PDB file of C-alpha atoms in Angstrom:
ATOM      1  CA  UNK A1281     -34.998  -1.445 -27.224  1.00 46.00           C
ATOM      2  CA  UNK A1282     -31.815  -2.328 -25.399  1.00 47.00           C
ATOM      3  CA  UNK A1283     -30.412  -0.988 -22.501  1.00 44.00           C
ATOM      4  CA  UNK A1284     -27.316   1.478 -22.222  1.00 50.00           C
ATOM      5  CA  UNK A1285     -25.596   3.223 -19.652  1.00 50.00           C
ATOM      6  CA  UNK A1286     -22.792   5.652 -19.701  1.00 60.00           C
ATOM      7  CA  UNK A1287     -21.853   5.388 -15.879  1.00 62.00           C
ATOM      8  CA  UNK A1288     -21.398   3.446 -13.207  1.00 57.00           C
ATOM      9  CA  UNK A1289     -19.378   3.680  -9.634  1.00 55.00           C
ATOM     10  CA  UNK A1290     -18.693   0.311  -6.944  1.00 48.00           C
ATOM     11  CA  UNK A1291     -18.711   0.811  -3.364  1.00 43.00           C
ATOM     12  CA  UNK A1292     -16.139  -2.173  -2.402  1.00 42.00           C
ATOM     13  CA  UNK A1293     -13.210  -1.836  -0.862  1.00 42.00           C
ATOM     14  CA  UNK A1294     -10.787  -4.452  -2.155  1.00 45.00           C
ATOM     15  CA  UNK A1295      -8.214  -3.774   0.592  1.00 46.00           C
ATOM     16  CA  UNK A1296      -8.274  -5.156   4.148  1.00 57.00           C
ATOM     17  CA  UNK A1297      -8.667  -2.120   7.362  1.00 63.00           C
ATOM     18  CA  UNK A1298      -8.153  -2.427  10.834  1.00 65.00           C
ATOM     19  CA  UNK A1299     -10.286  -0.761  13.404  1.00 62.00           C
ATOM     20  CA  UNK A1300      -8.188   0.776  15.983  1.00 57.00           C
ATOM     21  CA  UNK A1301      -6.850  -1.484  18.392  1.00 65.00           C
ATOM     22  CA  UNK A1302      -7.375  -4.597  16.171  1.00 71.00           C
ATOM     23  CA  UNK A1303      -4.910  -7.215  15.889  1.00 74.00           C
ATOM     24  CA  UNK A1304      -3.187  -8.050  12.121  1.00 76.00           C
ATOM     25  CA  UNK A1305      -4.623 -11.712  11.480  1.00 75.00           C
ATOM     26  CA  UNK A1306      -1.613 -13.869  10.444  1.00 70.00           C
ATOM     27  CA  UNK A1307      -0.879 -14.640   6.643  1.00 66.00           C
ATOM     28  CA  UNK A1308      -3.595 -11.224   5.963  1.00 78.00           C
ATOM     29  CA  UNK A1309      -2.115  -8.338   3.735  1.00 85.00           C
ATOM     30  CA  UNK A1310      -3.192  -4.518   4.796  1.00 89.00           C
ATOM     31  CA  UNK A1311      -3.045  -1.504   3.525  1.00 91.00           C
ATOM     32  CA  UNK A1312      -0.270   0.693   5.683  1.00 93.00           C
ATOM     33  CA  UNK A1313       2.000   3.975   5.242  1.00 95.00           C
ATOM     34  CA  UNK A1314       5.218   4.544   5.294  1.00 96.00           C
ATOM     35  CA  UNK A1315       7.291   7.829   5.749  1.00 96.00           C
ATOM     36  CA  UNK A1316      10.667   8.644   4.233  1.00 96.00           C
ATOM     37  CA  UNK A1317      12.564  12.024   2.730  1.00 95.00           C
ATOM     38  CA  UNK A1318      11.647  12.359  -1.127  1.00 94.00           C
ATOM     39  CA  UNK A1319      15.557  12.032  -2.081  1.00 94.00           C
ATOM     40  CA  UNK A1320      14.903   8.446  -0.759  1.00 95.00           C
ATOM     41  CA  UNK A1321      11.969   7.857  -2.220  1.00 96.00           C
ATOM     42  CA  UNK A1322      12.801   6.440  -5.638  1.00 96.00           C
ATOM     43  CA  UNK A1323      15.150   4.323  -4.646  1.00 96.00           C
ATOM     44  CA  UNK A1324      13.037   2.299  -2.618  1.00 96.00           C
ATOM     45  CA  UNK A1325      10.502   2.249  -4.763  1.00 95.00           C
ATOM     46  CA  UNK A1326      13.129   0.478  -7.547  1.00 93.00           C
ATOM     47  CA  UNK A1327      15.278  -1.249  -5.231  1.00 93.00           C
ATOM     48  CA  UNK A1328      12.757  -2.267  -2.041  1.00 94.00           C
ATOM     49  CA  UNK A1329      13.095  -1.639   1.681  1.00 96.00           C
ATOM     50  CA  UNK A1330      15.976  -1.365   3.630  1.00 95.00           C
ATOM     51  CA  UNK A1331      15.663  -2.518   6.778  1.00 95.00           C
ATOM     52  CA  UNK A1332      17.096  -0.171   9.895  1.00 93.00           C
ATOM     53  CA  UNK A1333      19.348  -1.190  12.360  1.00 91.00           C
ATOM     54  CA  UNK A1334      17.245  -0.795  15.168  1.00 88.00           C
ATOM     55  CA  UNK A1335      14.564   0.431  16.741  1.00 91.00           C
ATOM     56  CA  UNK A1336      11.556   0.456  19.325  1.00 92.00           C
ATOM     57  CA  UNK A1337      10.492  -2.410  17.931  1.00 96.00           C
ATOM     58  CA  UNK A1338      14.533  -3.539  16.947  1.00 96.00           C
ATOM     59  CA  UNK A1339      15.249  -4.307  13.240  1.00 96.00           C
ATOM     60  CA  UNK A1340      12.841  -4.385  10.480  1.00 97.00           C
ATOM     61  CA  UNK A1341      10.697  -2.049   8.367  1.00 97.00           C
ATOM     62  CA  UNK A1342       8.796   0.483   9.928  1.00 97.00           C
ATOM     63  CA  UNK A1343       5.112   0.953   9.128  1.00 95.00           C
ATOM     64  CA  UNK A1344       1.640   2.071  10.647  1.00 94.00           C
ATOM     65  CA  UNK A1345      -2.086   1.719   9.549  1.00 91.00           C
ATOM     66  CA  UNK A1346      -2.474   5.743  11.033  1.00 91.00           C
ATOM     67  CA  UNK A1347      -1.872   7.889   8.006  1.00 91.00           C
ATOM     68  CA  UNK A1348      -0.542  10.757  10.640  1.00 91.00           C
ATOM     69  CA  UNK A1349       1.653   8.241  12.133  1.00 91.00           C
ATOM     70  CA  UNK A1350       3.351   8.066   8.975  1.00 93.00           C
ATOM     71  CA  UNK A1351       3.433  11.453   8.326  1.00 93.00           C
ATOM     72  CA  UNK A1352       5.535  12.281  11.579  1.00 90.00           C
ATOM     73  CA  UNK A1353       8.881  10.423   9.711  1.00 89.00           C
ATOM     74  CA  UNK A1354      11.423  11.382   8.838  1.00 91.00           C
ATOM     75  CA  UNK A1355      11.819  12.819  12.160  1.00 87.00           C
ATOM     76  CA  UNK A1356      13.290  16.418  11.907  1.00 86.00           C
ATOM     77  CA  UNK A1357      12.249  16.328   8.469  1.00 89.00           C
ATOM     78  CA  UNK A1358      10.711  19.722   6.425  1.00 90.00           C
ATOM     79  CA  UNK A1359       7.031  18.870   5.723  1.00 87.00           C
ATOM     80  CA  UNK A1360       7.300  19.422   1.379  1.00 92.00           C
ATOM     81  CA  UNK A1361      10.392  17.199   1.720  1.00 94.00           C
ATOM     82  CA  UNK A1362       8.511  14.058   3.294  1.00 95.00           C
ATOM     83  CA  UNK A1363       6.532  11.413   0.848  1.00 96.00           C
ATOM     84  CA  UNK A1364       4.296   9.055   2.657  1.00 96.00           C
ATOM     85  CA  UNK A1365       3.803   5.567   0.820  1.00 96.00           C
ATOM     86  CA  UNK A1366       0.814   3.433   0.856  1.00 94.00           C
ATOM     87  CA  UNK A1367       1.730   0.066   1.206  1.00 94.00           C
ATOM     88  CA  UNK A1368       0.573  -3.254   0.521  1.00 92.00           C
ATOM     89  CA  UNK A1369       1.845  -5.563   3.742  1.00 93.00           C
ATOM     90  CA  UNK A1370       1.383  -8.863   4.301  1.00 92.00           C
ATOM     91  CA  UNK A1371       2.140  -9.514   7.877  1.00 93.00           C
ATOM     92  CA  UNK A1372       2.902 -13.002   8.309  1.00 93.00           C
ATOM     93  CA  UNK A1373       2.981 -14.020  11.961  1.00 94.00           C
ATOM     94  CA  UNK A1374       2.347 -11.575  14.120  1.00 94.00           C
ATOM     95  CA  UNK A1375       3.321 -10.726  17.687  1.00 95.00           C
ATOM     96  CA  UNK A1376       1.574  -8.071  19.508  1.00 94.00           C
ATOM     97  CA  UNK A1377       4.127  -6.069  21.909  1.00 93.00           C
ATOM     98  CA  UNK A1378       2.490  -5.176  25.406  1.00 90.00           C
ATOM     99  CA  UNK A1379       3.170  -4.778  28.590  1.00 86.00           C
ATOM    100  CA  UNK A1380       3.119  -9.025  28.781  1.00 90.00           C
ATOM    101  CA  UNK A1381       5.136  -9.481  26.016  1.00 92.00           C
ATOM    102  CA  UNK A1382       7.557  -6.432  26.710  1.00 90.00           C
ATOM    103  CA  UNK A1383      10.949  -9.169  26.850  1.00 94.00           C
ATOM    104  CA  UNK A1384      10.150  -9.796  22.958  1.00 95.00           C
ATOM    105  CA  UNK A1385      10.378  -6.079  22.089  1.00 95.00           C
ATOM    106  CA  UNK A1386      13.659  -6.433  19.954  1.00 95.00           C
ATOM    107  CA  UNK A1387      13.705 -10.361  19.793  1.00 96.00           C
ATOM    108  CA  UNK A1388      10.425 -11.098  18.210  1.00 97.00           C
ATOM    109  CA  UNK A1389      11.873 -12.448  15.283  1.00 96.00           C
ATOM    110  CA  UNK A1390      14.099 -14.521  16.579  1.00 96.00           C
ATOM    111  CA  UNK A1391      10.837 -16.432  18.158  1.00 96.00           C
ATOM    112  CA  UNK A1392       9.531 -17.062  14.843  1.00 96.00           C
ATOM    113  CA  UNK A1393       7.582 -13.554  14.268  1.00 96.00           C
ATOM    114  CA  UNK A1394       7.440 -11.613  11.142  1.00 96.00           C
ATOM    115  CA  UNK A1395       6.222  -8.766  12.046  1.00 96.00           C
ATOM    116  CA  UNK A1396       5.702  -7.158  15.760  1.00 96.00           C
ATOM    117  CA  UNK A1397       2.669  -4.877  16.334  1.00 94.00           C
ATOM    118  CA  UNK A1398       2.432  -2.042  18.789  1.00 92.00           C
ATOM    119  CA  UNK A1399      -0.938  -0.902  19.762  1.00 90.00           C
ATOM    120  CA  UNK A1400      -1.711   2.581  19.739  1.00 85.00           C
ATOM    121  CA  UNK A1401      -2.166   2.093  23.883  1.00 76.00           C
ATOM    122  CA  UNK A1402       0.815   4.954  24.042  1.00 63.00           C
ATOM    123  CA  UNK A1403       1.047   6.908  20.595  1.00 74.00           C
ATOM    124  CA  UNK A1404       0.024   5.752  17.336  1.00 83.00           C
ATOM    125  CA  UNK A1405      -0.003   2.393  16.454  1.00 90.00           C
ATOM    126  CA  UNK A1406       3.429   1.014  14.681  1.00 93.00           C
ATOM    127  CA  UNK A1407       4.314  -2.208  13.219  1.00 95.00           C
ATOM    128  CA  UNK A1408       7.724  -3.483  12.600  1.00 97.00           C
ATOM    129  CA  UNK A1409       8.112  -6.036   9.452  1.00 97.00           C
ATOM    130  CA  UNK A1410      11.307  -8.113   9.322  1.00 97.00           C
ATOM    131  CA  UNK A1411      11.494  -9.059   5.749  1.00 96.00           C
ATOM    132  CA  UNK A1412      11.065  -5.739   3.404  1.00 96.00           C
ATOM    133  CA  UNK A1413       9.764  -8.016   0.616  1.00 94.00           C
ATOM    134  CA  UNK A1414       6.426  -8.446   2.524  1.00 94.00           C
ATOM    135  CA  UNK A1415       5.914  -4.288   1.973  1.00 95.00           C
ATOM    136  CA  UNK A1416       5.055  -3.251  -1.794  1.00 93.00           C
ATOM    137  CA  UNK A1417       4.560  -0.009  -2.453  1.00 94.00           C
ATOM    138  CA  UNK A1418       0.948   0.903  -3.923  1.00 92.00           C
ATOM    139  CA  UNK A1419       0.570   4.193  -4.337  1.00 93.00           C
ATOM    140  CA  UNK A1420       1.861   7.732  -3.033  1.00 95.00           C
ATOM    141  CA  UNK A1421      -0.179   8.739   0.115  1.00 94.00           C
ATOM    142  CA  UNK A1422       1.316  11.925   0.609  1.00 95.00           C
ATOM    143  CA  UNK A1423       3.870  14.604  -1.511  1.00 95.00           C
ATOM    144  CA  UNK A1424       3.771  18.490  -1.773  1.00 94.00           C
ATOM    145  CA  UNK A1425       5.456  18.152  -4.750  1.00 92.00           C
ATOM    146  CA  UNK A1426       3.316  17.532  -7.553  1.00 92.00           C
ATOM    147  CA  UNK A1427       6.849  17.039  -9.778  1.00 93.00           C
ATOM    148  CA  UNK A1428       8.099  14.629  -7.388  1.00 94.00           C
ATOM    149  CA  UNK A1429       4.698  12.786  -6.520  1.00 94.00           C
ATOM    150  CA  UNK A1430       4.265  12.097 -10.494  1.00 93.00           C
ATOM    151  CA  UNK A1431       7.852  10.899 -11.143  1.00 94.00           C
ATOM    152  CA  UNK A1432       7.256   8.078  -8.736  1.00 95.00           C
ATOM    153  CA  UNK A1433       3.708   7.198  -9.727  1.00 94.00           C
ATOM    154  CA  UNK A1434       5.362   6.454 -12.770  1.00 93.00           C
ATOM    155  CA  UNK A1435       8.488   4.293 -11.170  1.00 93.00           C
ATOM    156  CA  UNK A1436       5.235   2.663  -9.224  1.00 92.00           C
ATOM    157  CA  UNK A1437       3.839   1.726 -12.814  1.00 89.00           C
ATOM    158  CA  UNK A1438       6.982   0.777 -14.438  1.00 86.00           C
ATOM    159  CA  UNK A1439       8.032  -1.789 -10.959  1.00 82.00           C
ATOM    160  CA  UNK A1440       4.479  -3.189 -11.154  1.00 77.00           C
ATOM    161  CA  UNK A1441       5.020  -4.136 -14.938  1.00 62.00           C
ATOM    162  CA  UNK A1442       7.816  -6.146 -14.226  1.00 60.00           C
ATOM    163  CA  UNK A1443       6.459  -7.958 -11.301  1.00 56.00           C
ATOM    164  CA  UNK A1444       5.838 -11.485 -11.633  1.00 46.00           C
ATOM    165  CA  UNK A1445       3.345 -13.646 -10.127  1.00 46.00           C
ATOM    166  CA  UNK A1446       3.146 -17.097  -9.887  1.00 44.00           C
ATOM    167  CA  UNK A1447       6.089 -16.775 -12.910  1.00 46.00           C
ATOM    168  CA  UNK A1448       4.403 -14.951 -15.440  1.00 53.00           C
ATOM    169  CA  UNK A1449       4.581 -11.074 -16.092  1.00 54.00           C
ATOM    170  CA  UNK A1450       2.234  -8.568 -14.672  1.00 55.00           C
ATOM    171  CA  UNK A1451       1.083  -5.520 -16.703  1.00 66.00           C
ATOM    172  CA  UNK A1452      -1.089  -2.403 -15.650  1.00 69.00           C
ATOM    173  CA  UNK A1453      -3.935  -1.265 -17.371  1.00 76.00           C
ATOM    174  CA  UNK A1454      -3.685   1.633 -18.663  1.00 75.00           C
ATOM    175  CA  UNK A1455      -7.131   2.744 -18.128  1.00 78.00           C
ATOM    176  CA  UNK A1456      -8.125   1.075 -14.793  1.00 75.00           C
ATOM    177  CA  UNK A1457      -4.892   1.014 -13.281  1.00 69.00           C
ATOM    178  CA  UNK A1458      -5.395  -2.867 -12.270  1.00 68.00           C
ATOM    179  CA  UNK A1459      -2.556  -4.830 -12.401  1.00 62.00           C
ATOM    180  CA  UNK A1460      -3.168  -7.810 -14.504  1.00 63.00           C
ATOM    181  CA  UNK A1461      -1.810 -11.086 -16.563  1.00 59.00           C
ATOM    182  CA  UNK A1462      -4.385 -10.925 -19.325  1.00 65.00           C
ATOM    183  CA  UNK A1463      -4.759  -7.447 -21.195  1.00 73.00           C
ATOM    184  CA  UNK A1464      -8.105  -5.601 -20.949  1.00 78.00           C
ATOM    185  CA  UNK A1465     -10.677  -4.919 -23.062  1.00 79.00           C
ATOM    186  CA  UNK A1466     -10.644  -1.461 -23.786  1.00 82.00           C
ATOM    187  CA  UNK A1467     -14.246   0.086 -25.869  1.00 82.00           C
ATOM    188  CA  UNK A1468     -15.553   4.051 -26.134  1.00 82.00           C
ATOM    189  CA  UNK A1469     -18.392   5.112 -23.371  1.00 82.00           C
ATOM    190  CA  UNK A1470     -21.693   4.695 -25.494  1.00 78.00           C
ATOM    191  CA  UNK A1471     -22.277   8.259 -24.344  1.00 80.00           C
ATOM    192  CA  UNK A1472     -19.071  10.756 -23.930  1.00 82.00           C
ATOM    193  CA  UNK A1473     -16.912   8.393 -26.474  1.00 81.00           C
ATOM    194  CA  UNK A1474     -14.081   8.447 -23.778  1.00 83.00           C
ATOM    195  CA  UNK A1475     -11.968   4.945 -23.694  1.00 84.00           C
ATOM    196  CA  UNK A1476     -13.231   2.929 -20.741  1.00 83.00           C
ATOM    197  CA  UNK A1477     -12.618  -0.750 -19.031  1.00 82.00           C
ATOM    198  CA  UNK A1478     -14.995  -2.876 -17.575  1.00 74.00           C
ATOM    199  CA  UNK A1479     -12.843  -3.126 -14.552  1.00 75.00           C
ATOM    200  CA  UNK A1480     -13.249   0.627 -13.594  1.00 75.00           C
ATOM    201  CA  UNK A1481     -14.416   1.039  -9.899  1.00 71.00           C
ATOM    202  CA  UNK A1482     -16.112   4.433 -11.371  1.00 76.00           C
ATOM    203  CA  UNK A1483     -16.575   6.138 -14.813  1.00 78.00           C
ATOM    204  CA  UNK A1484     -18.650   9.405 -14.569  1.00 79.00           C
ATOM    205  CA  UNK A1485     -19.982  10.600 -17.883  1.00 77.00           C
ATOM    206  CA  UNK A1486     -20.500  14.060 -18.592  1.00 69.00           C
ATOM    207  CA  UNK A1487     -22.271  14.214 -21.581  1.00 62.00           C
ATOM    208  CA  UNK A1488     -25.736  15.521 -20.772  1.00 51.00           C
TER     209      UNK A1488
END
């Protein structure tokens, strides 16, 4: 008699984490978080980054690994009126900013540095990207709003269809969420009947 399931969940964790206080490898992508007002939300999601002026760290794009880091920004900013991003970054060369590298604070780039990273030594640990096409935006980390928050899951879905890697198109599956150049396989749950994809990191089944 043949085997079948109706369930499975993975444990792997397909993203790359930091421990506190380590350093970004170069050429590595991590996750990261990023906190702007939701009136500026979907606009960066469509259009990318823009970089600001200036800074602790000088110009760039402004990110952190610490979830409440990200949460603090906006400064001044009404807590239902902030959405937090989780972001896909890939860090290039990185300079770490201490105490012996403190003349590089602002110049970084200019000595070849993509991204600076401050260690959370004083306050939470920040990282300052130069080029705002290394930062894609993955998901929505944070918004009050459940309006808001599903609008720009959607924009998310939409920008990752038209993606293109290594110059062919990108779609998302619409059951495992994956982005991916070759559609799924979609079949029925031998058990509850509900549409499932092999790719799934978890399908419960509640069909006793």
């Amino acid at each position: 008699m043949p085997i079948q399931f109706s369930g499975w969940q993975t444990y792997c964790d397909k993203s790359k984490h930091l421990k506190p206080g380590q350093q970004p490898k170069k050429s590595h992508g991590y996750i990261m978080f990023h906190g702007t007002h939701k009136t500026n939300a979907s606009a960066i999601i469509s259009s990318g980054f823009k970089p600001s002026a200036g800074g602790k760290l000088g110009p760039g794009v402004y990110c952190s690994r610490d979830m409440n880091k990200a949460m603090s920004y906006p400064l001044l900013c009404a807590p239902n009126d902030r959405v937090v991003f989780k972001l896909r970054v890939r860090v290039g060369k990185v300079k770490r900013i201490d105490s012996q590298s403190m003349n590089l604070q602002t110049t970084w780039h200019q000595h070849g540095y993509d991204t600076a990273w401050l260690p959370a030594t004083v306050g939470l640990e920040e990282d300052c990207v130069w080029d705002p096409k290394r930062l894609t935006v993955i998901g929505i980390a944070h918004c009050t709003d459940t309006s808001t928050k599903s609008s720009l899951q959607s924009l998310i879905m939409q920008k990752g269809q038209l993606q293109k890697q290594d110059g062919k198109n990108l779609s998302q599956c619409k059951v495992c969420d994956q982005q991916t150049l070759d559609k799924h396989t979609v079949e029925k749950c031998w058990s509850c009947k509900a549409y499932i994809c092999p790719f799934m990191d978890k399908h419960v089944c509640h069909k006793s």
